[in-house]
CSV table of C-alpha atoms in Angstrom, one decimal:
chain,number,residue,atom,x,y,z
A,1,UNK,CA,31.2,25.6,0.8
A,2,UNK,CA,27.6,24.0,1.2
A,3,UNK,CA,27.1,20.4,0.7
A,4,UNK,CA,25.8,20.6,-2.8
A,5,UNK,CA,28.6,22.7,-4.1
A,6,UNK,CA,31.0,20.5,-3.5
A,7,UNK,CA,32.1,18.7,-6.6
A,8,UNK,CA,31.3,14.9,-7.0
A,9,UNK,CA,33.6,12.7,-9.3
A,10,UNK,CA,32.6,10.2,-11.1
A,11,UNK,CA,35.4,7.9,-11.3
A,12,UNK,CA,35.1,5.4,-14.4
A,13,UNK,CA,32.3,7.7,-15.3
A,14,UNK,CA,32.4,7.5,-19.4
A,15,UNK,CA,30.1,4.0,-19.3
A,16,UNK,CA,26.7,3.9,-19.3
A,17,UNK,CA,25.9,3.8,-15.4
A,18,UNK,CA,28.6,6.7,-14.8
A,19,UNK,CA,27.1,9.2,-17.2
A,20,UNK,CA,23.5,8.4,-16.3
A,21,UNK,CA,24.3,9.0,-12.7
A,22,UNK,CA,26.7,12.1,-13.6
A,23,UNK,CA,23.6,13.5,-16.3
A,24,UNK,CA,21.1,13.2,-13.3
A,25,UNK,CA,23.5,15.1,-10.8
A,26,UNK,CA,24.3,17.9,-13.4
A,27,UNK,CA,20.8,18.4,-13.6
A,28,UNK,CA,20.1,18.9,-10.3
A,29,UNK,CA,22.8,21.6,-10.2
A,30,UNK,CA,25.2,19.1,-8.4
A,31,UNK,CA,29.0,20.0,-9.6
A,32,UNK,CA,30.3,17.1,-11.2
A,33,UNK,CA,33.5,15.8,-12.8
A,34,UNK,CA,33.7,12.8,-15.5
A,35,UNK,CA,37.0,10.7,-14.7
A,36,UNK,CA,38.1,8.6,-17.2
A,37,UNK,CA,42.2,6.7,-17.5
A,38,UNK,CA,41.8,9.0,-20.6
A,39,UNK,CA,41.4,12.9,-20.0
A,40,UNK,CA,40.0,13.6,-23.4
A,41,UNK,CA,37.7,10.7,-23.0
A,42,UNK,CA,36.4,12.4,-19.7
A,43,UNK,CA,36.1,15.8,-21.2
A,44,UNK,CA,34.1,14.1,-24.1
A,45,UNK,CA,31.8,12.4,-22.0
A,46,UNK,CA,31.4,15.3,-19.6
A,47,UNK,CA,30.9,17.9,-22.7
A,48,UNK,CA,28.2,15.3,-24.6
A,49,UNK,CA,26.1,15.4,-20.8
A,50,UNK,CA,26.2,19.2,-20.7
A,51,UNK,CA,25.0,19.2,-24.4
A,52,UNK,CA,22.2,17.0,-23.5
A,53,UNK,CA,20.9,19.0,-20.3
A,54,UNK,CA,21.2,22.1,-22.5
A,55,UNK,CA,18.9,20.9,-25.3
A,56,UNK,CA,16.4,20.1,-23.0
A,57,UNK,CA,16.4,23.5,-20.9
A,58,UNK,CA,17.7,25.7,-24.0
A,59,UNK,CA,14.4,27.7,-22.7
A,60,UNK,CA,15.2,28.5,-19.5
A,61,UNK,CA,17.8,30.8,-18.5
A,62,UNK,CA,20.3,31.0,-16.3
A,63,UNK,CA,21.4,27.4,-16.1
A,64,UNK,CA,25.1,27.0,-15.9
A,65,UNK,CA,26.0,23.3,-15.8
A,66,UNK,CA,28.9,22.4,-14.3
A,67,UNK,CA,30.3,19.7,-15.5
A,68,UNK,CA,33.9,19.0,-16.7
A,69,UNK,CA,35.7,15.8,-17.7
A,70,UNK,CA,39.3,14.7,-16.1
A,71,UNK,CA,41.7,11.8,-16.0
A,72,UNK,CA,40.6,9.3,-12.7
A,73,UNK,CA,43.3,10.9,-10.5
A,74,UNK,CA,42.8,14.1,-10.9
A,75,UNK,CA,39.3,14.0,-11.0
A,76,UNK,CA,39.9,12.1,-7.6
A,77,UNK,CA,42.3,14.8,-6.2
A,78,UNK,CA,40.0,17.9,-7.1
A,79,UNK,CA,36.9,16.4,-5.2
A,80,UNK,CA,36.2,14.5,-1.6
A,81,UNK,CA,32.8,12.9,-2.7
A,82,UNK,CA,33.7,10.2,-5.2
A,83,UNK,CA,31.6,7.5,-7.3
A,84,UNK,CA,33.2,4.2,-8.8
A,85,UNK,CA,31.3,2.7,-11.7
A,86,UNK,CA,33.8,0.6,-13.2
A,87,UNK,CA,33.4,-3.0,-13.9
A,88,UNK,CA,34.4,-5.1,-11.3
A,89,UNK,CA,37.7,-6.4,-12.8
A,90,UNK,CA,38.9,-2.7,-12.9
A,91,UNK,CA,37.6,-1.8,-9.1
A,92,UNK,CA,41.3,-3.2,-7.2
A,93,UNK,CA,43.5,-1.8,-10.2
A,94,UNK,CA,41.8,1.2,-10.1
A,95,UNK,CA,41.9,2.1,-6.3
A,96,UNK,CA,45.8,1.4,-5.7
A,97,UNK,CA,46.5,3.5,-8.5
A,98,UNK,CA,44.1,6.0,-6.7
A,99,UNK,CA,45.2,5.5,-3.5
A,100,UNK,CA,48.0,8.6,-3.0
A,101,UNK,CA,44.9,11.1,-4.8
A,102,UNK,CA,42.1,9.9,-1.6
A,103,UNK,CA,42.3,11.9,1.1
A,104,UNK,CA,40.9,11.3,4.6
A,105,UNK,CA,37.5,12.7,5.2
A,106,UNK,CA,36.6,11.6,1.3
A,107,UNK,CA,33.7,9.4,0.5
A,108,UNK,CA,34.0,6.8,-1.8
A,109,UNK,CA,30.4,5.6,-3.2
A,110,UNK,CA,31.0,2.1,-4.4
A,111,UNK,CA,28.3,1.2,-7.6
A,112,UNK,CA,30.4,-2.1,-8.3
A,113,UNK,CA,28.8,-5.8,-8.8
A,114,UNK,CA,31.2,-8.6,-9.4
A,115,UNK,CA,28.9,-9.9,-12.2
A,116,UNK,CA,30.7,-13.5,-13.8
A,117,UNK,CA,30.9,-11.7,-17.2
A,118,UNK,CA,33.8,-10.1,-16.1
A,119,UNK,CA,35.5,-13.4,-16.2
A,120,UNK,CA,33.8,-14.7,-19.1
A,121,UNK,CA,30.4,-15.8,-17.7
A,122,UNK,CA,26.7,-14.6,-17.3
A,123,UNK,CA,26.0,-11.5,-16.1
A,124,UNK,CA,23.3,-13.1,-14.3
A,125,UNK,CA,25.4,-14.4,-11.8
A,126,UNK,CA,28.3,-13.1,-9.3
A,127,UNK,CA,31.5,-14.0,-8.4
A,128,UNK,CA,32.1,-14.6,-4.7
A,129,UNK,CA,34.4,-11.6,-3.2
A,130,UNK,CA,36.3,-13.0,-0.6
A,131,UNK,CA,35.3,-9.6,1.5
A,132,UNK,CA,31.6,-10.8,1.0
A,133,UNK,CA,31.2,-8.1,-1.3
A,134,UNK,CA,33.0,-5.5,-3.9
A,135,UNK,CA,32.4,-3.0,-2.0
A,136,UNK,CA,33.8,-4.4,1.5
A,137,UNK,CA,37.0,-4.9,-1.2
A,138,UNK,CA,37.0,-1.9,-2.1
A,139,UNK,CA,36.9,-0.6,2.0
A,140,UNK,CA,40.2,-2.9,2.0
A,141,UNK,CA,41.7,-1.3,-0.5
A,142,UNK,CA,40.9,2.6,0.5
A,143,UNK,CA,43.2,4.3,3.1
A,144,UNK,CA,42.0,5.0,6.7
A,145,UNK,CA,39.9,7.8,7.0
A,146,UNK,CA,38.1,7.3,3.6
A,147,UNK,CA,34.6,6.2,4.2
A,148,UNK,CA,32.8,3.8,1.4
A,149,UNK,CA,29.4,3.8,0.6
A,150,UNK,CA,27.5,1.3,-0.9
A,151,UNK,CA,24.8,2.3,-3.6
A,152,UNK,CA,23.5,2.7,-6.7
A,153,UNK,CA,23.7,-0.7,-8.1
A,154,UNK,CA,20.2,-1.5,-8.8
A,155,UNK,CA,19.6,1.3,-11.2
A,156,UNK,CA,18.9,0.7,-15.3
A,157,UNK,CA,22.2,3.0,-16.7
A,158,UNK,CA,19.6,3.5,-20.1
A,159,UNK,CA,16.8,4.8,-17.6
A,160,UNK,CA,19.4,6.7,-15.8
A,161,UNK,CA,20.4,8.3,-19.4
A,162,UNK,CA,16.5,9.1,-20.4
A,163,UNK,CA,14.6,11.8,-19.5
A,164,UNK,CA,11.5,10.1,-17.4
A,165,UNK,CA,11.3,9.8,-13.7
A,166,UNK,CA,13.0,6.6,-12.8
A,167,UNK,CA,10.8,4.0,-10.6
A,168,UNK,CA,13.5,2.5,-8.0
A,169,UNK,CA,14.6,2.7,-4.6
A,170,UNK,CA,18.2,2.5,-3.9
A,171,UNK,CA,19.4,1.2,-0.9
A,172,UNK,CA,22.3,2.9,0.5
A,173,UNK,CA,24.6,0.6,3.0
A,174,UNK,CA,27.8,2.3,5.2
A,175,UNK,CA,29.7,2.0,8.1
A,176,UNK,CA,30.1,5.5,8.5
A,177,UNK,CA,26.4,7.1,9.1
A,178,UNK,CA,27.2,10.3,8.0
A,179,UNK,CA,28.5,9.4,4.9
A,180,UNK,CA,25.7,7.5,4.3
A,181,UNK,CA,22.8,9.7,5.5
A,182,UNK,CA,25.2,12.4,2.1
A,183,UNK,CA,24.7,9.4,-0.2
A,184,UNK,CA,21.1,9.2,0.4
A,185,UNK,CA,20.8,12.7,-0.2
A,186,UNK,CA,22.3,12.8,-3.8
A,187,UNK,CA,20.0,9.3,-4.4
A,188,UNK,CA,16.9,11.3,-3.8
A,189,UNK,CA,18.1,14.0,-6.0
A,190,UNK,CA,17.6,11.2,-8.9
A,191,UNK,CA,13.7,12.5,-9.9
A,192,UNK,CA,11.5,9.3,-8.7
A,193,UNK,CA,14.5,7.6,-6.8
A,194,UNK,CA,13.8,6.8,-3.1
A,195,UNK,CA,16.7,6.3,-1.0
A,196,UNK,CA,16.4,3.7,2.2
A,197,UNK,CA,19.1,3.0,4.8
A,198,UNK,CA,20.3,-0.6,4.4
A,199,UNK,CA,21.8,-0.6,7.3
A,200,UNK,CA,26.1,-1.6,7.4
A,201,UNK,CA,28.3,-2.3,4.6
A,202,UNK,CA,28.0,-6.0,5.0
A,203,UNK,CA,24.6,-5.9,3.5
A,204,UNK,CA,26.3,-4.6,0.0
A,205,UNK,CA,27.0,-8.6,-0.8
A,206,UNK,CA,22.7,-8.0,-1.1
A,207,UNK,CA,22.3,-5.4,-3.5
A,208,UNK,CA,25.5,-6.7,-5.5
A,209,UNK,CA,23.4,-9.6,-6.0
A,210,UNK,CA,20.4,-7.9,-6.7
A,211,UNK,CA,21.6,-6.4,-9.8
A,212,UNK,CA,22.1,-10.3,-11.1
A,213,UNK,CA,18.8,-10.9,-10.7
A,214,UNK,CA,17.6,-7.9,-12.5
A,215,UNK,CA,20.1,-8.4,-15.1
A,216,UNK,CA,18.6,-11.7,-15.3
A,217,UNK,CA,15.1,-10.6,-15.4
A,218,UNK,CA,15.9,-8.0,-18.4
A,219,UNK,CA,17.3,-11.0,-20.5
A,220,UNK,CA,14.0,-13.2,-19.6
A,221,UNK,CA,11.9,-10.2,-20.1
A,222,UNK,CA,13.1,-7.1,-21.9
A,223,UNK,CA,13.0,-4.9,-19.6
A,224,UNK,CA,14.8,-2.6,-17.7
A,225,UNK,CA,13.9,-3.8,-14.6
A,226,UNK,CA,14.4,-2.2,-11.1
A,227,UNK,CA,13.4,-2.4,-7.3
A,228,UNK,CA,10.7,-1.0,-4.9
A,229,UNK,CA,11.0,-1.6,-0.9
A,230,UNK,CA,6.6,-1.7,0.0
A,231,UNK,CA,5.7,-2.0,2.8
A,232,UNK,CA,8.2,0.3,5.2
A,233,UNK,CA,6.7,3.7,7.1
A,234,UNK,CA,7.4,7.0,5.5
A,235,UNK,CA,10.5,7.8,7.5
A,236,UNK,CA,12.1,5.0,6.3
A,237,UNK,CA,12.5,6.9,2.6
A,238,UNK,CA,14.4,9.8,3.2
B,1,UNK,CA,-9.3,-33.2,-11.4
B,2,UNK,CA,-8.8,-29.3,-12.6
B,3,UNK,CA,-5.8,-28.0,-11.3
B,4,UNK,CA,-7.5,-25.2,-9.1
B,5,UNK,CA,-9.4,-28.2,-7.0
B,6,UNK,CA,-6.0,-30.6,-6.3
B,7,UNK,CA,-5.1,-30.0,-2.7
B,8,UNK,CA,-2.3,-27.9,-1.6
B,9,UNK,CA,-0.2,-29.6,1.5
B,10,UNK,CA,1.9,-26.7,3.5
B,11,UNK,CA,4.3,-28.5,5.5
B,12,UNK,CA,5.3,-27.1,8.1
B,13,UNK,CA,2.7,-25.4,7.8
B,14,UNK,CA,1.6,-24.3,11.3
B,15,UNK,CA,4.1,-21.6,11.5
B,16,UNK,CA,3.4,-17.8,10.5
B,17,UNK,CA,4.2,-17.9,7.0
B,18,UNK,CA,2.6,-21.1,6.7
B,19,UNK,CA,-0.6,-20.3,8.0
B,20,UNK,CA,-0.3,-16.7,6.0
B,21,UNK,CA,-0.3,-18.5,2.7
B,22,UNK,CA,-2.9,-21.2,3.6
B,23,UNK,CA,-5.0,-18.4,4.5
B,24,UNK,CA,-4.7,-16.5,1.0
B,25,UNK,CA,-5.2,-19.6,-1.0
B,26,UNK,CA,-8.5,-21.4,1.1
B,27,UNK,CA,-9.6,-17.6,0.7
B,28,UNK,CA,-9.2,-17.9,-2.9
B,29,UNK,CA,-10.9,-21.2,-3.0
B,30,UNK,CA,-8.1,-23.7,-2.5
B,31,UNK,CA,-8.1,-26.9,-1.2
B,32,UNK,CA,-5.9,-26.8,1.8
B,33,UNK,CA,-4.1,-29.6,4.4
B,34,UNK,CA,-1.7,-27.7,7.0
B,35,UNK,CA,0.7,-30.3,7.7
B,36,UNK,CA,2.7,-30.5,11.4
B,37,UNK,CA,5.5,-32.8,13.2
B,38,UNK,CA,1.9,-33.0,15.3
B,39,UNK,CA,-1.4,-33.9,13.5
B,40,UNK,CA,-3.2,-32.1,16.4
B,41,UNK,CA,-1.2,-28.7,15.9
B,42,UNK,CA,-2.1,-29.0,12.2
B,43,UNK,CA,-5.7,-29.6,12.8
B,44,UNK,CA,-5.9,-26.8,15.5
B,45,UNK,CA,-4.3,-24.3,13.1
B,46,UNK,CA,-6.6,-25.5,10.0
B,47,UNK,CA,-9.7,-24.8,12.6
B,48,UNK,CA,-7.8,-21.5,13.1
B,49,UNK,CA,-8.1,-20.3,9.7
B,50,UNK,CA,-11.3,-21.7,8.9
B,51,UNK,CA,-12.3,-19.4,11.7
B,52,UNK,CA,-10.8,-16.9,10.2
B,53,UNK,CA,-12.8,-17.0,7.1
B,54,UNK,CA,-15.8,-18.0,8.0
B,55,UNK,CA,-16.0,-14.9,10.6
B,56,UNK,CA,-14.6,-12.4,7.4
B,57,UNK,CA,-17.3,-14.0,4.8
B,58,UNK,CA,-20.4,-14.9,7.4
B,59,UNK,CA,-22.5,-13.2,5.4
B,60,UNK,CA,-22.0,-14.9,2.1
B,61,UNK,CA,-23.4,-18.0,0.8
B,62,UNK,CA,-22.4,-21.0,0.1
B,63,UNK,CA,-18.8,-20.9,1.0
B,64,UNK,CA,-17.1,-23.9,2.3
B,65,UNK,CA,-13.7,-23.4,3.3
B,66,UNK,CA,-11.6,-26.9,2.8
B,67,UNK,CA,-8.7,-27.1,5.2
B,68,UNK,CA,-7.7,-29.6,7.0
B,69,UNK,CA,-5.0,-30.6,8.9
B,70,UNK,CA,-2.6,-33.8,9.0
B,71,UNK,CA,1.0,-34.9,10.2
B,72,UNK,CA,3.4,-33.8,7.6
B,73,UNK,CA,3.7,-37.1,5.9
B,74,UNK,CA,0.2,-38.1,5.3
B,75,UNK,CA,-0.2,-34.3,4.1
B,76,UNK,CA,2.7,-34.9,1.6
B,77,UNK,CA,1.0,-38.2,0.7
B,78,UNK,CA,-2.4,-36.6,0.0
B,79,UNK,CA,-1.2,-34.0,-2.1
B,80,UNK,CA,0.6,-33.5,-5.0
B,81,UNK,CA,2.0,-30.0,-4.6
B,82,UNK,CA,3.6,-29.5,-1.4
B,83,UNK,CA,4.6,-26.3,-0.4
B,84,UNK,CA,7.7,-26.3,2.5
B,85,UNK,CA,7.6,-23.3,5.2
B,86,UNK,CA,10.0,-24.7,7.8
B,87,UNK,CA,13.2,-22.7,9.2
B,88,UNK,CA,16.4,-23.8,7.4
B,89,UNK,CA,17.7,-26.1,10.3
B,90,UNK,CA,14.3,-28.4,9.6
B,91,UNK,CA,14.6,-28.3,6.5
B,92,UNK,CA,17.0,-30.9,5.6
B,93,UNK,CA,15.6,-33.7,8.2
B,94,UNK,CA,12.0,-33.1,7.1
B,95,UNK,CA,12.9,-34.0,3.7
B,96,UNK,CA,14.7,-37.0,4.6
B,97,UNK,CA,11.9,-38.2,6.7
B,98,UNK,CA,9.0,-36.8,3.7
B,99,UNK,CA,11.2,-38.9,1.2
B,100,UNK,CA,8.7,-42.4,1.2
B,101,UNK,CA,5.6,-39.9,0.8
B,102,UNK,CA,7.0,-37.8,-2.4
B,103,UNK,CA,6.0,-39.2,-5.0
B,104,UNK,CA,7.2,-38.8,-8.8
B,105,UNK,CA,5.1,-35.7,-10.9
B,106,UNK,CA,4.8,-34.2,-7.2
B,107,UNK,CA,5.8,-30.2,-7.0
B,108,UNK,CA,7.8,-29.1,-4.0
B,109,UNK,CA,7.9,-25.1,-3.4
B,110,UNK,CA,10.7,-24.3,-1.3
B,111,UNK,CA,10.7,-20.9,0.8
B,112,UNK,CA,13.2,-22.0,2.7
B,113,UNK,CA,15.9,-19.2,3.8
B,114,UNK,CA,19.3,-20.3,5.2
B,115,UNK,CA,18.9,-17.3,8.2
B,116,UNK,CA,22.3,-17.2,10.5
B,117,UNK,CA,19.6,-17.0,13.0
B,118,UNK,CA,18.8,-21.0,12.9
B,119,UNK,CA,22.7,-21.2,13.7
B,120,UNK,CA,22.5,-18.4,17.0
B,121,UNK,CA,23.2,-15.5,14.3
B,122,UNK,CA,21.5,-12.7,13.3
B,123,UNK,CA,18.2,-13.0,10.8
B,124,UNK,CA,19.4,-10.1,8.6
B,125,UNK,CA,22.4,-12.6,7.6
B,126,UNK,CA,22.2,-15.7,5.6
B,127,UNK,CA,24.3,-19.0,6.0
B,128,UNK,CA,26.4,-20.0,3.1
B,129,UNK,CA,24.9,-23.1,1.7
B,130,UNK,CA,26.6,-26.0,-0.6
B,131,UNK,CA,24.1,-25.8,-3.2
B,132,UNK,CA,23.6,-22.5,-3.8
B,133,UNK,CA,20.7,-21.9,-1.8
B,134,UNK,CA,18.4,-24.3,0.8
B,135,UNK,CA,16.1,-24.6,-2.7
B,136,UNK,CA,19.0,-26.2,-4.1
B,137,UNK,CA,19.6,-28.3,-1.0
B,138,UNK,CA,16.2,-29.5,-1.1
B,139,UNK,CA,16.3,-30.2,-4.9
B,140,UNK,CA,19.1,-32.4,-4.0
B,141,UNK,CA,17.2,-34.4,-1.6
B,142,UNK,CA,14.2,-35.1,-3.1
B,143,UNK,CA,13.3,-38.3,-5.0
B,144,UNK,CA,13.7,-38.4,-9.0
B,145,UNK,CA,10.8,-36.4,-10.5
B,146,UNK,CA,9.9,-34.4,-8.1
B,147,UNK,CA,10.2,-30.6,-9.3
B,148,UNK,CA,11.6,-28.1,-6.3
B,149,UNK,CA,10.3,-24.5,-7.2
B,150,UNK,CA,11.4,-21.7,-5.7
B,151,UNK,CA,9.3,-18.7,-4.2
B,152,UNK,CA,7.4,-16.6,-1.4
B,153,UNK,CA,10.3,-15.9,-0.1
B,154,UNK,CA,10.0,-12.1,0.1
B,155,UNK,CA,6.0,-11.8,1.5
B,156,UNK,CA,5.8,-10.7,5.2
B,157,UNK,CA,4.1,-13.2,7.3
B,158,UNK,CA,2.2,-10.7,9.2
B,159,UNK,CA,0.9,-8.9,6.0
B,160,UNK,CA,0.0,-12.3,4.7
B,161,UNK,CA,-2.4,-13.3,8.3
B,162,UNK,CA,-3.9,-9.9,7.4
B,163,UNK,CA,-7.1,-9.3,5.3
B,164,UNK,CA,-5.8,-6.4,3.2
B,165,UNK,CA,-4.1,-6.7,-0.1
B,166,UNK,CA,-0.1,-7.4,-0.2
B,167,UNK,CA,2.3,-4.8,-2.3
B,168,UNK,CA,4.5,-7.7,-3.2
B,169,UNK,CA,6.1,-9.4,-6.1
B,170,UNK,CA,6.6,-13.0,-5.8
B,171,UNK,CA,9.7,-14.3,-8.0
B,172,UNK,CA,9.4,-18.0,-9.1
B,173,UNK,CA,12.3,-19.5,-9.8
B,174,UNK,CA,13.0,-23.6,-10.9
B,175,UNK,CA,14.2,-25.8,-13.6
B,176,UNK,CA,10.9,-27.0,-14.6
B,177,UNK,CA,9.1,-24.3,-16.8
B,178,UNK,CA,5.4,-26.2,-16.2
B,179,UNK,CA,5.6,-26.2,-12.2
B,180,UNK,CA,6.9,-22.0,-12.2
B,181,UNK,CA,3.9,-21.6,-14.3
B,182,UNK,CA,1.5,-23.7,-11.9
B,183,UNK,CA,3.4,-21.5,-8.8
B,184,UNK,CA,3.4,-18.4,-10.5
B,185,UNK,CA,-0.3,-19.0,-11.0
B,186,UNK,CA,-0.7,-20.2,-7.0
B,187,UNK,CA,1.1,-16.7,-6.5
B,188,UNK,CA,-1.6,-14.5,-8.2
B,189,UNK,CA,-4.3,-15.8,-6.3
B,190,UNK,CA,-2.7,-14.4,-3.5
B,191,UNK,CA,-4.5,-10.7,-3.8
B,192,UNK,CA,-2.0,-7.7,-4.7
B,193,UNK,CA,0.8,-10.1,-5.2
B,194,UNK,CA,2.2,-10.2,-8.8
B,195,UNK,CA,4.0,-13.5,-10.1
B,196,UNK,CA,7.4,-13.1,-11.6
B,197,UNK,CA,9.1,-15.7,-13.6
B,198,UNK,CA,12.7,-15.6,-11.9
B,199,UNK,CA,14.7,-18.0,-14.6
B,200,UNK,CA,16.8,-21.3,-13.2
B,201,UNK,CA,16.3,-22.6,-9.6
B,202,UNK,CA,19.8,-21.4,-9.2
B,203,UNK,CA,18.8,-17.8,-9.0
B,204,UNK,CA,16.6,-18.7,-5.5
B,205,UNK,CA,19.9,-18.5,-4.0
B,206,UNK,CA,19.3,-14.2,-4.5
B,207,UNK,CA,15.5,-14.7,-3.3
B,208,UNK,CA,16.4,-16.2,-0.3
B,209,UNK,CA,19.2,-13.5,0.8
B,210,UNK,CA,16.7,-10.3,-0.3
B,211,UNK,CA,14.5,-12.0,2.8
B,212,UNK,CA,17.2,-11.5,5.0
B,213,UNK,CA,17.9,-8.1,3.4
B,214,UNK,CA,14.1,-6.9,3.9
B,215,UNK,CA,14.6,-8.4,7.6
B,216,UNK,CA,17.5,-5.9,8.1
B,217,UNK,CA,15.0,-3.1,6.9
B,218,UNK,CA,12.2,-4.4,8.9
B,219,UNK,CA,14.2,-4.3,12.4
B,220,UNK,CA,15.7,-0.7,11.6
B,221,UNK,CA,12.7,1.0,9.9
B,222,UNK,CA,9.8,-0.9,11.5
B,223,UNK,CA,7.8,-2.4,9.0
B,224,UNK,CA,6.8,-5.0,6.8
B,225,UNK,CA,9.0,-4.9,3.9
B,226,UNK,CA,8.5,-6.8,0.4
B,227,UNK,CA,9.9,-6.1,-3.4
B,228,UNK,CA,8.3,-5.1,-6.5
B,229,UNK,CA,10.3,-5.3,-9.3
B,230,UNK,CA,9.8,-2.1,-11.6
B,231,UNK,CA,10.8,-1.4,-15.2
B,232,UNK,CA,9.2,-4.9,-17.0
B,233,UNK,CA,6.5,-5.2,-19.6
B,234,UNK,CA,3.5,-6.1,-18.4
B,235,UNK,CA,4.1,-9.9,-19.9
B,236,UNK,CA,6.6,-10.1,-17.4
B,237,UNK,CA,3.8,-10.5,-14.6
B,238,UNK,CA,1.6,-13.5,-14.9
């Protein structure tokens, strides 16, 4: 099976961030599966995505998108490449109850930011994680073998859900190169994303906080603000 | 006096991002005093960079660069916006020792980052400070009514001692609305470089860890990283 065959799930993948991410992947032919704690959710969300690519390419023929909607574990257990965009007060529940579904050899591509409004403050500001980030919890919480990722937080989930080019980077942070050097290869299929190595999973506690301060900035500003890296040689965006 | 002719003291100012900024703004017409531990070392460093323009514009007319160079106290009492480039570890004693020369009205602009490297570490890693952030820490020790502002963090110092344009965004963040908007202002006249209102001083604490963040990406992709923030109305940048 070729690398772009294999299915990616999107775990927590009926919010905003999930299904943009999962509606630029089906486009770009990537197999995908919508998990959801509520299969019929999933399947909703995964059939509204495939109704949206089709309008736009109702011209063209030939284009099968797969897309298909499940509940989180067995969206989990019918894919190895798996994305997390759930709020950060669902991220620990959520991987203990998916711990028996993740295999070794999976990837596990953490999107989380422990933004304060999970506990009732701004989403301007984070929480500390006592891992120095949620994605270092959520390496904790994963069982040996299963490599995390860290990426994808500093995207605007209503440009992800347009049609345009998006105008961002994403920085893609890992322990496990491999995994990483995959991760930055579904980033660039995002039209106008360039993806950079950030280097270990340490660095995550970064880009977590990143996405305060553009959360911030589209409060102050209206916008739907993202990042550009200047200033790097070409190799470096890959 | 109009705001564009009261002189700018750098403190600390004899170091590469230092002299990088005092370079942009005595291009731009600034008045300048590079302040030093040594007055000598400030002096030979404003010579430095009044070399450096007068070679770039020979050919003009009636250009008269105005830098000059002090001991950091007597350039903090001959200025009323004081801009602080030291490394973290001097940060705190320098502003102990600037304390009798800061007077009330006076703007401080911080670009201090807490780098694990001032403490043996690595520069890609911050140090957790008290505060929030070494803007915060300076905030707390400055006199009543002096304004800390937070910014130029994020602008390589090498780009900066350079003559072309910079591809960077400069976010301004403090608690007084009328010193950001004299900094964002000092910002723009640096060419290429975009001013950002950033909200609350509180937020520096994210400036100051995307610089060790960009220093990560500087050591593994060789470069000269900076930020522009994407996806804002053009209001946004002032």
């Amino acid at each position: 099976m070729s690398e772009a065959s294999r299915p990616i799930a999107v775990l927590g993948g009926t919010g905003p961030a999930g299904m943009g991410i999962a509606l630029r992947w089906a486009r770009a032919g990537e197999t995908i599966i919508i998990g959801s704690r509520d299969a019929q959710r999933a399947q909703d969300a995964a059939d509204k995505i495939a109704d949206q690519i089709a309008n736009q390419v109702k011209e063209k023929t030939g284009n099968h998108t797969r897309i298909s909607g499940m509940e989180n574990s067995a969206a989990c257990a019918a894919a190895d490449i798996l994305v997390l965009t759930v709020p950060f007060e669902g991220q620990g529940a959520l991987l203990k109850q998916l711990k028996p579904a993740l295999r070794p050899g999976s990837i596990l591509i953490d999107a989380t930011v422990a933004l304060a409004a999970g506990v009732g403050g701004r989403a301007s500001r984070t929480l500390g994680v006592w891992q120095g980030s949620a994605a270092q919890q959520a390496a904790e919480l994963v069982p040996k073998g299963v490599s995390v990722v860290a990426a994808f937080h500093n995207l605007s989930a209503d440009l992800l859900n347009g049609d345009e080019d998006l105008d961002c980077d994403v920085i893609v942070c890992s322990d496990d190169a491999s995994a990483a050097h995959l991760t930055r290869s579904l980033a660039a299929k995002i039209p106008g994303v360039r993806a950079i190595d950030g280097g270990k999973l340490e660095n995550a506690r970064i880009l977590e906080q990143i996405t305060a301060l553009l959360i911030g900035l589209n409060i102050r500003h209206k916008g739907h603000g993202g990042i550009r890296i200047t200033g790097l040689p070409p190799q470096a965006y890959d």
